[in-house]
Each structure stands twice: as structure tokens, then as C-alpha cells.
Short mmCIF file of C-alpha atoms in Angstrom, two decimals:
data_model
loop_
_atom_site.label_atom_id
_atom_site.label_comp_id
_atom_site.label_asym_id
_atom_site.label_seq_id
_atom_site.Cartn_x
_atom_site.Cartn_y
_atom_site.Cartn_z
CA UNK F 3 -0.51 41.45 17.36
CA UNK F 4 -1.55 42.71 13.57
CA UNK F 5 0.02 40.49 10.99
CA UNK F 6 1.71 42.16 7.91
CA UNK F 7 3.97 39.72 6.41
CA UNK F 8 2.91 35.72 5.94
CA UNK F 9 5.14 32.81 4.98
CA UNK F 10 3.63 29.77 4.48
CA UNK F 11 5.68 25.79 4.09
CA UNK F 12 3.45 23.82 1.46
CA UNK F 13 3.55 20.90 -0.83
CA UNK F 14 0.90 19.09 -2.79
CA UNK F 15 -3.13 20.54 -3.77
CA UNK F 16 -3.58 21.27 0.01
CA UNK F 17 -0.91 23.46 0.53
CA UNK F 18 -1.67 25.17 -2.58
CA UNK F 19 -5.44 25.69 -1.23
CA UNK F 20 -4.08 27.35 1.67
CA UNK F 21 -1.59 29.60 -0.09
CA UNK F 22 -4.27 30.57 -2.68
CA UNK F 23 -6.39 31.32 0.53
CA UNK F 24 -3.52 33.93 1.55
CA UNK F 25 -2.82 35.44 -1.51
CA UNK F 26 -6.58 36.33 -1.51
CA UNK F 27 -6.79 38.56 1.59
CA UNK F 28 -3.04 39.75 1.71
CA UNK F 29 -1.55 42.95 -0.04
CA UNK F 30 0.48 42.47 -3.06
CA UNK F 31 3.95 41.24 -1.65
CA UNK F 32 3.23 40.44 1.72
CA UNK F 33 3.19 36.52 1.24
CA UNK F 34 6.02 34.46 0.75
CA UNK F 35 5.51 30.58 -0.52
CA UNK F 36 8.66 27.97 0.59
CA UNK F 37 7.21 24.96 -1.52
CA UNK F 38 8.90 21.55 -1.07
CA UNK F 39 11.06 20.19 -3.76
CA UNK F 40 11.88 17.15 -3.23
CA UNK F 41 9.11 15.60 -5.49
CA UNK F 42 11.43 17.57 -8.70
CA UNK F 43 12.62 14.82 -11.01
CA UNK F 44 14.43 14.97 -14.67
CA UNK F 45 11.91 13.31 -16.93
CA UNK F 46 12.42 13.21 -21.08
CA UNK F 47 15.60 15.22 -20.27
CA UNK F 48 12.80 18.13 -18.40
CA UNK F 49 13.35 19.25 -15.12
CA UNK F 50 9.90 19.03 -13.80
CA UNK F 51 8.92 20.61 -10.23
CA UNK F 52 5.37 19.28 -9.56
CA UNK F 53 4.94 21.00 -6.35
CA UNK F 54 6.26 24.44 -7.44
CA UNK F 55 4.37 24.61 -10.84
CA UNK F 56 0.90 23.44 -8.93
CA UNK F 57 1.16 26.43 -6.62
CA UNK F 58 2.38 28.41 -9.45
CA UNK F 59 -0.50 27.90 -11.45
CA UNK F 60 -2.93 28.17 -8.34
CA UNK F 61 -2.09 31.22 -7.75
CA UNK F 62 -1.31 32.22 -10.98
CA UNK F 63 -5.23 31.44 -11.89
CA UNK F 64 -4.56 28.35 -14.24
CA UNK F 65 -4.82 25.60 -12.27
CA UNK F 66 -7.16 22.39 -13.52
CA UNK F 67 -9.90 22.86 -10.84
CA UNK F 68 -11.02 19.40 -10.87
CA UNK F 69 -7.53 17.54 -10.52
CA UNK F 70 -6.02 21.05 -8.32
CA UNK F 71 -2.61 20.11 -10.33
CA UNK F 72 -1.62 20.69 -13.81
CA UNK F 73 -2.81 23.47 -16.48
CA UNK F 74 -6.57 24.02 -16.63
CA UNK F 75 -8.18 22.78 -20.36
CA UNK F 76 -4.86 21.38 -21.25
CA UNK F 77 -4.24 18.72 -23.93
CA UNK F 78 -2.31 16.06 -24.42
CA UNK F 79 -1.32 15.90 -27.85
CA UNK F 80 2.81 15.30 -27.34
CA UNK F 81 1.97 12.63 -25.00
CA UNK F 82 -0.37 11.07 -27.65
CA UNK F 83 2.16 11.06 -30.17
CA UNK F 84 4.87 9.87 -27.35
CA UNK F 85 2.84 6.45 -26.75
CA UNK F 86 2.94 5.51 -30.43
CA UNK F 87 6.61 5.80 -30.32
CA UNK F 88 6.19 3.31 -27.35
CA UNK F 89 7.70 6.02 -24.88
CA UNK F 90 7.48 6.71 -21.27
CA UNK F 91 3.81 8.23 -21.28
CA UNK F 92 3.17 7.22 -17.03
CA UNK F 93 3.82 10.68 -16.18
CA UNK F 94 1.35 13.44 -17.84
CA UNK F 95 2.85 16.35 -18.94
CA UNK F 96 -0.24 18.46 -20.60
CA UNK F 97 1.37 20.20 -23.65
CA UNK F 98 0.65 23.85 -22.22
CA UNK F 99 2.57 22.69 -18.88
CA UNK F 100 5.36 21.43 -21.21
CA UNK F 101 6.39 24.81 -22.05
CA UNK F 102 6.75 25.55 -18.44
CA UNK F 103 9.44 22.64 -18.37
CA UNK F 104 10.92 23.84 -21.04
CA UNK F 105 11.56 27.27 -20.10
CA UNK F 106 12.83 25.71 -16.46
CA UNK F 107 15.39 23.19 -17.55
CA UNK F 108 16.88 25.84 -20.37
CA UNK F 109 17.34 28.31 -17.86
CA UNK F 110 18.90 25.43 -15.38
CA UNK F 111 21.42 24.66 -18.10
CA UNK F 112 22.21 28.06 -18.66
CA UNK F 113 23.52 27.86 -14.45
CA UNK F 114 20.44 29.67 -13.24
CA UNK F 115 19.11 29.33 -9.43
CA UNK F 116 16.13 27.39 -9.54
CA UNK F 117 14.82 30.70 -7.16
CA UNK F 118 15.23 33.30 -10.05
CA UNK F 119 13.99 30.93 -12.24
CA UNK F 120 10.89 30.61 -10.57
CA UNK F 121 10.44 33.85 -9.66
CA UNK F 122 10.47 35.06 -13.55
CA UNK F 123 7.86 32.06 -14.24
CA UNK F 124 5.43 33.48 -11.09
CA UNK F 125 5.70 36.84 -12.47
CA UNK F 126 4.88 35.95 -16.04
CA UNK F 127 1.90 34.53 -14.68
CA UNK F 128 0.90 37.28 -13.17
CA UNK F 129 1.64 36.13 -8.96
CA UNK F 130 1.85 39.53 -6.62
CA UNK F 131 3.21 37.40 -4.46
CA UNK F 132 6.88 35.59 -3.53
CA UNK F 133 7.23 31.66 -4.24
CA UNK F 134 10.68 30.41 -3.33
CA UNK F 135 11.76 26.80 -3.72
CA UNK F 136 13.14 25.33 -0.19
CA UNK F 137 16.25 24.94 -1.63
CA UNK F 138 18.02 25.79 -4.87
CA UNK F 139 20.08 22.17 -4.57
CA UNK F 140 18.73 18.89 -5.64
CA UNK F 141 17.23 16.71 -2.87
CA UNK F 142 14.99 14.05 -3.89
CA UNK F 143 12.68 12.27 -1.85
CA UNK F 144 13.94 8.78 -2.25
CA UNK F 145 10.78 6.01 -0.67
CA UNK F 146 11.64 2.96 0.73
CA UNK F 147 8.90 0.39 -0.16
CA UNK F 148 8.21 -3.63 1.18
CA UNK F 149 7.36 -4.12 -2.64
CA UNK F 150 10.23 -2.23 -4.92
CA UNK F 151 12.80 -1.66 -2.67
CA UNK F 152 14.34 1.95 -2.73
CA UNK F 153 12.31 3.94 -5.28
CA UNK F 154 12.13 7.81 -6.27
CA UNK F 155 9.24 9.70 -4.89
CA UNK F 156 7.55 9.64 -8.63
CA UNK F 157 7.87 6.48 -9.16
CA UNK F 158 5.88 5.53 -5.70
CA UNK F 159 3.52 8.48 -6.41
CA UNK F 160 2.27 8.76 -9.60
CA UNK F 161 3.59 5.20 -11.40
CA UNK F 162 2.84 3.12 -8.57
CA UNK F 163 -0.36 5.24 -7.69
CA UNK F 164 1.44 5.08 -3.77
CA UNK F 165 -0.18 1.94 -3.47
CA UNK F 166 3.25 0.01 -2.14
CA UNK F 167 3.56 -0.32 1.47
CA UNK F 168 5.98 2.03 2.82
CA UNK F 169 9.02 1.59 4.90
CA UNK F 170 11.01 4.52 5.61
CA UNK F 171 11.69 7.96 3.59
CA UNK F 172 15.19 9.94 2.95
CA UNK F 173 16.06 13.09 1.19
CA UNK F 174 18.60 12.01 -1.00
CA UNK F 175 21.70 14.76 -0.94
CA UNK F 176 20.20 17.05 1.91
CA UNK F 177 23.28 17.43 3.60
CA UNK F 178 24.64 19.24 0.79
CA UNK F 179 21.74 21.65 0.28
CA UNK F 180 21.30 25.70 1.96
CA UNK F 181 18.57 27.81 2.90
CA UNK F 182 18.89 30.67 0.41
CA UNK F 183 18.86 34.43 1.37
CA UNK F 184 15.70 34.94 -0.04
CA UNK F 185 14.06 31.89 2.68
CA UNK F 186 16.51 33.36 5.64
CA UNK F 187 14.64 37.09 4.94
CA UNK F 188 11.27 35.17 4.52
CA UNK F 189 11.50 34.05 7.78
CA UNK F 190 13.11 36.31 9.66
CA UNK F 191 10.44 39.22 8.73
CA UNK F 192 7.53 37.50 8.81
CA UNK F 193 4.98 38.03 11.24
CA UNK F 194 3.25 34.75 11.21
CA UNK F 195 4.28 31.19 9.44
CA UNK F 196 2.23 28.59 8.61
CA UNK F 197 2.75 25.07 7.94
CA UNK F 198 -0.06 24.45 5.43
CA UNK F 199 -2.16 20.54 5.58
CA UNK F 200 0.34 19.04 3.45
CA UNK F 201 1.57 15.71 3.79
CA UNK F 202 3.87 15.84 7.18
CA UNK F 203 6.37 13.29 5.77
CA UNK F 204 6.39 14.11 2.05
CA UNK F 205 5.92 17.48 1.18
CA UNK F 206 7.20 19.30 4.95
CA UNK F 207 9.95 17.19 6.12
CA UNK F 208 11.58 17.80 3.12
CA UNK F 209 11.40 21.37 3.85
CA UNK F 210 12.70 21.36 7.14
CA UNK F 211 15.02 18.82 6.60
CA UNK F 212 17.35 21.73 4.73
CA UNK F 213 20.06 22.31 7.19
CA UNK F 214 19.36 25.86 8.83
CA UNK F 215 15.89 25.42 8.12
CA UNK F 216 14.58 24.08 11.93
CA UNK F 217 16.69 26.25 13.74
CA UNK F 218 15.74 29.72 11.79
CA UNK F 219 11.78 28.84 12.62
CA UNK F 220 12.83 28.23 16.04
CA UNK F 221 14.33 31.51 16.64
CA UNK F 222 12.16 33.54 14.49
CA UNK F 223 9.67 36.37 16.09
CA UNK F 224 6.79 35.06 14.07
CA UNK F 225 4.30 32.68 15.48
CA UNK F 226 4.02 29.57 14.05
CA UNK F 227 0.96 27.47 13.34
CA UNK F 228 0.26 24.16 11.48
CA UNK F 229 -3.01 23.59 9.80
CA UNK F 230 -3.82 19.70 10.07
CA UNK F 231 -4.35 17.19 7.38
CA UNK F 232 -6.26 14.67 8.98
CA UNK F 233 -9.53 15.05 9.58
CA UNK F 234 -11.51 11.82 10.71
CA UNK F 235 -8.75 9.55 10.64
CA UNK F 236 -7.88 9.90 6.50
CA UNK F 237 -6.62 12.88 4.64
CA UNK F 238 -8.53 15.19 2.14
CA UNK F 239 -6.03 14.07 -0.87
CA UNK F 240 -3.04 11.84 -0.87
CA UNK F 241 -1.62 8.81 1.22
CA UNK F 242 -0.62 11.01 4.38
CA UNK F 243 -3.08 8.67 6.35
CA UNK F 244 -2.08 5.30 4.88
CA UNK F 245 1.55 6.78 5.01
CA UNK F 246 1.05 7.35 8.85
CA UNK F 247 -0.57 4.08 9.69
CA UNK F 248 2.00 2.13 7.87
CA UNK F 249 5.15 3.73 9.47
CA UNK F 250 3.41 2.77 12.84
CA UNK F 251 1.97 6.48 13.78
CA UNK F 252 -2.05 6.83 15.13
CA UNK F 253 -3.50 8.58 12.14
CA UNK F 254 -4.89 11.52 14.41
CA UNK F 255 -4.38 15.24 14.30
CA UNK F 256 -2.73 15.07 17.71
CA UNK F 257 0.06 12.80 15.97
CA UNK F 258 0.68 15.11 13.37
CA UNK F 259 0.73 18.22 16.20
CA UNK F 260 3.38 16.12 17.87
CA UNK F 261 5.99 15.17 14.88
CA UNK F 262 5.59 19.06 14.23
CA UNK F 263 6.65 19.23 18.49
CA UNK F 264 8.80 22.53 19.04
CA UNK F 265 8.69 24.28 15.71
CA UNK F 266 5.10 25.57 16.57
CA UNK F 267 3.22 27.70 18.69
CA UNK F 268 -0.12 26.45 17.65
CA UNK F 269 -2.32 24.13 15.92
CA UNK F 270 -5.00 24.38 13.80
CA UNK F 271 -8.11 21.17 13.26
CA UNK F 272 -10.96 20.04 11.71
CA UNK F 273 -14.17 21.07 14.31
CA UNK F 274 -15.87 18.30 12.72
CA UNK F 275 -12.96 16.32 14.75
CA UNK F 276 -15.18 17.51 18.00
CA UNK F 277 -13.31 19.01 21.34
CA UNK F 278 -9.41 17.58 21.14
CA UNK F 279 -6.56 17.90 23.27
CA UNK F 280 -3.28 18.76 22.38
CA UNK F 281 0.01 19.91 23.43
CA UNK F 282 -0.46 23.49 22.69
CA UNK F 283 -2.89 26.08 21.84
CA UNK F 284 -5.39 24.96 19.47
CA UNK F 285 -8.40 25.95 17.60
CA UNK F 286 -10.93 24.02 15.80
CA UNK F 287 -11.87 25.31 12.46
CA UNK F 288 -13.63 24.36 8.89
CA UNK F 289 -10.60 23.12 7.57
CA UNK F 290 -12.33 21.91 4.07
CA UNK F 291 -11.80 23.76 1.37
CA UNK F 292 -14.30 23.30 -1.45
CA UNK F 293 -14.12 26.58 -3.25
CA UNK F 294 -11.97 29.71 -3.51
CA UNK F 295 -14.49 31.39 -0.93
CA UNK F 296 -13.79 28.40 2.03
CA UNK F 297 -9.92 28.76 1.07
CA UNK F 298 -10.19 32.73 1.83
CA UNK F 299 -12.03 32.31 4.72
CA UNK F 300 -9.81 29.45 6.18
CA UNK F 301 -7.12 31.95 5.44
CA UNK F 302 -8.41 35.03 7.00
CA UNK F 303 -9.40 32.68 10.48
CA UNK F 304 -6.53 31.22 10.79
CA UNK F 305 -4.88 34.55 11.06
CA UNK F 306 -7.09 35.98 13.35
CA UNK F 307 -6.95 33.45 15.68
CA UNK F 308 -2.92 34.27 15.69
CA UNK F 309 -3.79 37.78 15.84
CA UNK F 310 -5.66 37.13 19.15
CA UNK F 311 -2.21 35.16 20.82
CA UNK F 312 -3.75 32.29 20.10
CA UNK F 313 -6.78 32.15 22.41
#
């Protein structure tokens, strides 16, 4: 089957690898990014969207290549000037990614769709390609810890450094969320879909968690393929492993193929991982991805492994 049209579910740096990977060998336009929201918070009366504005600025070419988030040679002078006035300083906003916020919540207040918001931001940066937030409602991730109780994804993540042991996760208000028109189309053309190595719990359940959202990647024509994010028992970035082994799950590649169960075709995992078994076609591939160059290529196998029905 020849693949035209890509859509790709992503959260966090390593979803943001693999999109950048696509937008590399795809046409202008024939990629479509749904990026998880439920890790957007209101912070210093911003609306901040950490997974949205790291795959904006990934593909937009202004990423920070060592940390993979936040603007590259930013500065930090507003959040200097914030501590001496003894103010919430935990979360860094870099003052070049500030103006992002502030164009996002002024637009917001103005009644905007967080969609055509972020579609005027991409552009600006100069992104050929379509990123779509999962939802233009509010659902946030909401972490239930042994140490603090209830908390807000942030507060786990970046205050607490996700170092509390984890209980249980909810998206807060997901009932009340839709898949837009511009997710439905996504879908619906797209020739392949990929579930990028993002955290399973807390950057793609949130995703699919949108009412609609399961069903229309069941019944899609596309083929659909995961791309693990365990490799040797621990993840490249983030507390997807320690997540896993605290809600009771093996941390294994083959877990993370099952929770994904009937919404894929295929699976994608580390060969350093060796010959595995799993419940569905799968292909062991370099998975790492040091440098633009590994991302492409991850990119560009992946999809011709679909383009060969899988085999």
C-alpha cells in the first residue's frame, strides 16, 4: 500500500522526535500532529500547553536541543526578577516562550478554539505541516499520589520531579470534551497512524480518552502502529517505566502492545530488545533517536514496514 497522508498521537520529547522524523520525509501538508493536552495548566494567569508548544517548536526548528522542550538559547530574565518578588518560579517559562503564552491565553479570552489558535502559532513558525490539539475543551490530567493525595499533572511532573509514588490517573472533565472536525478528517483520510513512544498513561490515554476518539481509529482505513517506549525495561525520558511498575504492569514492550490491544494493527520495538513475541505483527527496529538523521530514518522505516502489510 503507498502511504500519502500520516497522523501521528504524541505527547512529551519522544513523540516530538517521531513527529519531527515525519515532517522530514513527508510533503508539505501530508502530516497531521493530535498532541495530548492534558498536561495544559493556567499558570501566572498564562495558559500554558507544554506538550503542544514542544512539538511546535520541534518542528518549527527552535527547540532547546539539549533539554528537547522549551525555546533554544532562551533566558530567563522575568523569572529572575519573579523570585525576588518571592513568586512562583517552580515552573520555567524562558522569556522567548513567554510570548508564546501570551499570544495563546489573549486569543483564548478573546473565545478562540485552542485549534485555530495553534494553527496561527505553527504557521508563524514556519510548520508545513498540521498540529491539532486532541481536544479544544479543558481536560487535565489529575495524578493520584500515596504522598500528596490528588494532585495536577504539573504539580507531580515538574514540582515534584514525578518522584511520588503513583496511584491511579483521571482526566478531569473528559466527558464533556469532542473530537473536533479537523481530528475526525485527520483520521478518516489518513493512510497510516501512529502512536508515537510517548508515555502510554500520560501523554496517549489522554488522547484516546476523548469520547469518539477509540471508536474513529477503530473504524478508520489506515493502519495503525505504535512505536514502543520501553526499551530494556526503562524508558528513554520520563517516568513511563516507574509509572508502569508502580500501577502493577511488567515494564516490557509486550505490556505496552497489550494496553494499546485493538486500536492497532502493529507494533513497533527496540531490536536491541532481541527476538519478542507479541500479539500482532511486529518489527524490531533502532528505536533511539540521537539526532535529526536517526529520527528521519526511524520515520521513513517505520513506514515502510506498513507499506509492506506489515511483514
Amino acid at each position: 500500500m503507498a502511504i500519502e497522508n500520516v497522523t501521528v498521537l504524541v505527547g512529551g520529547v519522544g513523540g516530538a522526535k517521531l513527529a519531527h522524523g515525519l515532517a522530514q520525509i513527508l510533503p508539505p501538508g501530508r502530516l497531521t500532529v493530535i498532541v495530548n493536552t492534558g498536561d495544559d495548566f493556567w499558570h501566572m494567569g498564562l495558559k500554558i500547553c507544554p506538550d503542544m508548544d514542544t512539538v511546535m517548536y520541534t518542528l518549527g526548528g527552535a527547540v532547546d536541543p539539549v533539554n528537547g522542550w522549551g525555546v533554544a538559547g532562551d533566558t530567563t530574565a522575568m523569572l529572575d526578577m519573579l523570585r525576588r518578588y518571592d513568586g512562583e518560579t517552580w515552573f520555567r517559562l524562558g522569556d522567548r516562550d513567554l510570548a508564546t503564552h501570551l499570544m495563546r491565553t489573549e486569543a483564548i479570552r478573546r473565545g478562540e478554539r485552542l485549534t485555530d489558535i495553534t494553527k496561527r502559532l505553527a504557521h508563524a513558525l514556519g510548520i508545513q505541516h498540521t498540529i491539532l490539539p486532541m481536544t479544544n475543551a479543558d481536560v487535565p490530567t489529575m495524578v493520584d499520589t500515596v504522598e500528596y493525595g490528588e494532585v495536577a499533572f504539573q504539580e507531580y511532573f515538574v514540582r515534584h520531579r514525578w518522584q511520588p509514588r503513583l496511584k491511579g490517573v483521571r482526566y478531569a472533565g473528559v466527558e464533556s470534551a469532542s473530537v473536533t472536525i479537523e481530528i475526525r478528517d485527520a483520521i478518516l483520510y489518513a493512510d497510516a497512524i501512529l502512536i508515537a513512544p510517548s508515555n502510554p498513561w500520560l501523554s496517549i490515554a489522554p488522547i484516546l480518552s476523548v469520547p469518539g476518539m477509540r471508536n474513529l481509529l477503530i473504524n478508520c482505513r489506515a493502519r495503525r502502529v505504535a512505536v514502543t517506549p520501553i526499551i530494556g525495561g526503562q524508558a528513554i525520558k520520563g517516568p513511563a517505566a516507574k509509572l508502569m511498575d508502580e500501577l502493577g504492569y511488567e515494564v516490557t514492550p509486550q505490556t505496552v502492545a497489550k494496553v494499546y490491544g485493538g486500536l492497532i494493527d502493529g507494533f513497533v520495538y527496540d531490536s536491541s530488545d532481541g527476538e519478542q513475541n507479541f500479539p500482532m505483527p511486529a518489527a524490531g527496529l533502532d528505536t533511539i533517536m540521537r539526532t535529526d538523521a536517526d529520527r528521519a530514518r526511524l520515520a521513513r522505516e517505520v513506514l515502510a514496514w506498513i507499506e509492506g502489510d506489515l511483514q
